[in-house]
Protein backbone atom coordinates (compact mmCIF):
# COMPACT_ATOMS: atom_id res chain seq x y z
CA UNK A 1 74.69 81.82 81.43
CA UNK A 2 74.29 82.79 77.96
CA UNK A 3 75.45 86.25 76.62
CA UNK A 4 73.07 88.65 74.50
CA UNK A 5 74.17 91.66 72.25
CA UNK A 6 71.53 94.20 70.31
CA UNK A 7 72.57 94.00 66.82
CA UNK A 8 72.90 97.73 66.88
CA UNK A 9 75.80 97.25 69.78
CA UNK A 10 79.25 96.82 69.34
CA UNK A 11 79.90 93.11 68.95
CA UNK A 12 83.96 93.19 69.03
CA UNK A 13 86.08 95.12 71.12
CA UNK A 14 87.64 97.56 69.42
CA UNK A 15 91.41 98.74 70.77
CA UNK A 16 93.78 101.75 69.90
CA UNK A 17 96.66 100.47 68.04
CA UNK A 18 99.07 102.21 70.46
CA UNK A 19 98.23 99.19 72.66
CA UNK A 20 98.74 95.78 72.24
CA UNK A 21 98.59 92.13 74.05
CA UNK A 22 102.04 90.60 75.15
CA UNK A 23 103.48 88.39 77.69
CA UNK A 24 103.97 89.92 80.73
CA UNK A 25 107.20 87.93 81.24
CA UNK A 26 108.89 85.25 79.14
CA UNK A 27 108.82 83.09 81.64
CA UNK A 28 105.07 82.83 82.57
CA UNK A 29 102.08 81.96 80.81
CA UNK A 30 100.99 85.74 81.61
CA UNK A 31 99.43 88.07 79.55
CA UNK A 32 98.89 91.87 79.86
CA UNK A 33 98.06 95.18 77.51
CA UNK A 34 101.17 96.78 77.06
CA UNK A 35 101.21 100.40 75.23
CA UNK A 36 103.41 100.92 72.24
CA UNK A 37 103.46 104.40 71.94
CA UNK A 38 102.86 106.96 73.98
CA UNK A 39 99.52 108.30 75.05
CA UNK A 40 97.92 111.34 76.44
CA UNK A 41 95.53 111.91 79.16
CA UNK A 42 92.01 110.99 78.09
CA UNK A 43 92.30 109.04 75.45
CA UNK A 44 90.28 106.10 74.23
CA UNK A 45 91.97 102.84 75.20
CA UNK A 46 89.57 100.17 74.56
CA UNK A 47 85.85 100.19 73.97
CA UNK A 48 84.34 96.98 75.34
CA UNK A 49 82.06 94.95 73.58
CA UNK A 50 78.04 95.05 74.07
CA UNK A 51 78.01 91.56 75.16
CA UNK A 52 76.25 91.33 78.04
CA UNK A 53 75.60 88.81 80.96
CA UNK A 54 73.20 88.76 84.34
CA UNK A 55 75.68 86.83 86.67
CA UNK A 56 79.22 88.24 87.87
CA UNK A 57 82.11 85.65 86.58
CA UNK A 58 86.09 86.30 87.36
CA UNK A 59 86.13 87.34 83.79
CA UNK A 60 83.51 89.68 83.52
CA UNK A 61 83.28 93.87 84.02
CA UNK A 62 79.90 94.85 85.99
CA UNK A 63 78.61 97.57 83.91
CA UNK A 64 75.19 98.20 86.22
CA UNK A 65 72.77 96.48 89.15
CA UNK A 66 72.17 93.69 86.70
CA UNK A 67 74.79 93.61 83.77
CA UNK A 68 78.05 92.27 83.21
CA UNK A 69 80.17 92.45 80.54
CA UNK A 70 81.03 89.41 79.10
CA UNK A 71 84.52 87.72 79.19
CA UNK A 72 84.59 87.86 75.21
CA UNK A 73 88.55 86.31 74.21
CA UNK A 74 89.38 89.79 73.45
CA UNK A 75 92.13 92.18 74.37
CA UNK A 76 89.70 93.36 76.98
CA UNK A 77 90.18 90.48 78.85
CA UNK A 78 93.40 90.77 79.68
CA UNK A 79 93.06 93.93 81.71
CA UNK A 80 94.71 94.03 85.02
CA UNK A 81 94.26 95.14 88.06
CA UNK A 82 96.38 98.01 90.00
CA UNK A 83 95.21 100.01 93.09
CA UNK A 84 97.14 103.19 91.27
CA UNK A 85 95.61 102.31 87.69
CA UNK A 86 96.91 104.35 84.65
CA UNK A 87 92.85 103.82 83.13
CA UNK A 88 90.06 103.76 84.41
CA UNK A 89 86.02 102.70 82.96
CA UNK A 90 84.03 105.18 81.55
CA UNK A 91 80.45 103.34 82.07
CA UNK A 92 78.60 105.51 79.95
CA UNK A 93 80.14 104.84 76.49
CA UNK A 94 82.15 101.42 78.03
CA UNK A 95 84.93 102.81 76.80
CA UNK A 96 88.45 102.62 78.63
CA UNK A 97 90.11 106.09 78.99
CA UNK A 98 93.81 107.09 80.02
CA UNK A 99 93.76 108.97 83.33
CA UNK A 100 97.64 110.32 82.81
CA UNK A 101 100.47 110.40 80.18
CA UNK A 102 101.32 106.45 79.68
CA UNK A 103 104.41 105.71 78.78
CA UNK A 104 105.90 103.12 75.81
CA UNK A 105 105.83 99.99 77.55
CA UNK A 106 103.98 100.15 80.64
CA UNK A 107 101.07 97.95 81.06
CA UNK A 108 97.63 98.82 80.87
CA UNK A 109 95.34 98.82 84.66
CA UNK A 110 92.41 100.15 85.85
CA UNK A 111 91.21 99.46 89.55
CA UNK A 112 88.49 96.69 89.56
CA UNK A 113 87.28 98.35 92.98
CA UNK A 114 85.27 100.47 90.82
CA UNK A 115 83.26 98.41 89.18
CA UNK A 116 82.51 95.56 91.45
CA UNK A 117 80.27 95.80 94.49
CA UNK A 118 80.79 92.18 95.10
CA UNK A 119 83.98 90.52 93.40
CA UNK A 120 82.60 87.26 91.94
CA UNK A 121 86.62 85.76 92.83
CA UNK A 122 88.47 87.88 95.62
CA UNK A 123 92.31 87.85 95.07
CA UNK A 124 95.43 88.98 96.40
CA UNK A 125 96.34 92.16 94.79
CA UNK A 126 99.80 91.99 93.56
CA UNK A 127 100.39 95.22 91.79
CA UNK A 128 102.85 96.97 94.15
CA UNK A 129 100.67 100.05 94.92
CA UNK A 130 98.89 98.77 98.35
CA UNK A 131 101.82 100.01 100.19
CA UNK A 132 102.38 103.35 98.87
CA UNK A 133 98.19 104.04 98.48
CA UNK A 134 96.62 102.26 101.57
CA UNK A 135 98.74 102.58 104.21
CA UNK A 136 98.34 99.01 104.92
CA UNK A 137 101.84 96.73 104.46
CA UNK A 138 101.49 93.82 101.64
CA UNK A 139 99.07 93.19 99.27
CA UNK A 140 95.16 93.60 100.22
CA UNK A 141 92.39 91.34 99.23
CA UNK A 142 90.18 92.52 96.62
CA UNK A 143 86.77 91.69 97.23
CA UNK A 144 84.60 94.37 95.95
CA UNK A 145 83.89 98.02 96.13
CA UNK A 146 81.27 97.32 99.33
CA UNK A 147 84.47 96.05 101.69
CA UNK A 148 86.06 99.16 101.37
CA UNK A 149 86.38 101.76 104.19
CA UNK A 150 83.83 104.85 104.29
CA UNK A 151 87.53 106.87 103.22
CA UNK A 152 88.54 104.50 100.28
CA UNK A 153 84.72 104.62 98.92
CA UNK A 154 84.46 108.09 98.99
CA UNK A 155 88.45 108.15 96.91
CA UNK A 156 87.16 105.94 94.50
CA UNK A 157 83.33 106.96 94.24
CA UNK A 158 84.23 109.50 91.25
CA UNK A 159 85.94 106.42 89.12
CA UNK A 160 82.60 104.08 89.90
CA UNK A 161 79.59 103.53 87.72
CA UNK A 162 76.31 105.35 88.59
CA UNK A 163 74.70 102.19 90.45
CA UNK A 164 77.58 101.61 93.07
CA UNK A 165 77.59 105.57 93.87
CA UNK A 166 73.26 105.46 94.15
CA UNK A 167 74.18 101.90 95.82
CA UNK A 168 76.14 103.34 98.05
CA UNK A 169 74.37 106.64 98.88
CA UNK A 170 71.11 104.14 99.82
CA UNK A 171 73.01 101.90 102.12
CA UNK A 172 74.48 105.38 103.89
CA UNK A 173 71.29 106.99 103.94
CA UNK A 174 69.52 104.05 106.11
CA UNK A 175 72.28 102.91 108.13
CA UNK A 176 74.80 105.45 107.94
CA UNK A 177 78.12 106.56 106.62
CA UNK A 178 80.39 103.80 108.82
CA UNK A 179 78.58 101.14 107.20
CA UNK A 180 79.84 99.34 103.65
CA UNK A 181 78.08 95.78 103.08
């Protein structure tokens, strides 16, 4: 699977120096993007690279109904998931943008339910919020935006790209609104 970039696309990710990469705990090999200082609603967190891919990986961002965006080494990459994310995607300008006031220290999220219809490697969510957001006790498996319910779609629909909400509207429109897959 080799990558391509225009050469008039950004070929590095470029990142806010309010944020930075740091071990999420001494004791793990973990990482995570931790903010510095604090920052205000909408601002520009990250804005991925143009390096671009046709196949889903466990490292890569889908960015429409045939690109990814490359798992580059970057900051980027260390992203993590949260089902109450403090960012989220803007798919447009591939630029990640606070949703709230983040506070010195906290760790950078956004929900990868909104940008994968199919997750290339399900997991076991592990940031805390399933409880409090779901209704559902323990972590939930995170699969893709598809294996949602009709209600958790519709919640996340204004965070997704364009193609999973036209996706999404096609699959409702021939088989109706119970069905996700």
């Amino acid at each position: 699977m080799d990558a391509v970039m225009s050469p008039s696309l950004r070929a590095r990710t470029w990142a806010n120096p309010k944020i930075e990469l740091r071990q999420r705990c001494l004791l793990s090999a973990d990482f995570g993007v931790i903010v510095r200082e604090a920052i205000t609603p909408g601002s520009v967190l990250m804005a991925l690279a143009h390096v671009f891919v046709d196949r889903p990986g466990r490292h890569t961002i889908q960015i429409d109904a045939r690109r990814h965006q490359a798992g580059t080494g970057e900051i980027d990459d260390y992203l993590n998931h949260s089902c109450d994310p403090n960012s989220a995607l803007d798919f447009t300008r591939l630029e990640l943008v606070s949703l709230r006031k983040i506070t010195p220290g906290e760790e950078l999220s956004f929900n990868y339910l909104t940008s994968e219809w199919d997750m290339a490697a399900p997991f076991a969510c592990q940031c805390g919020a399933c409880d409090r957001l779901g209704g559902r006790p323990g972590p939930r498996l995170i699969r893709g935006f598809r294996h949602l319910s009709p209600g958790e779609q519709d919640l996340l629909a204004p965070l997704a790209p364009p193609h999973l909400r036209l996706r999404l509207a096609e699959l409702r429109a021939t088989h109706g609104r119970g069905l996700t897959g």
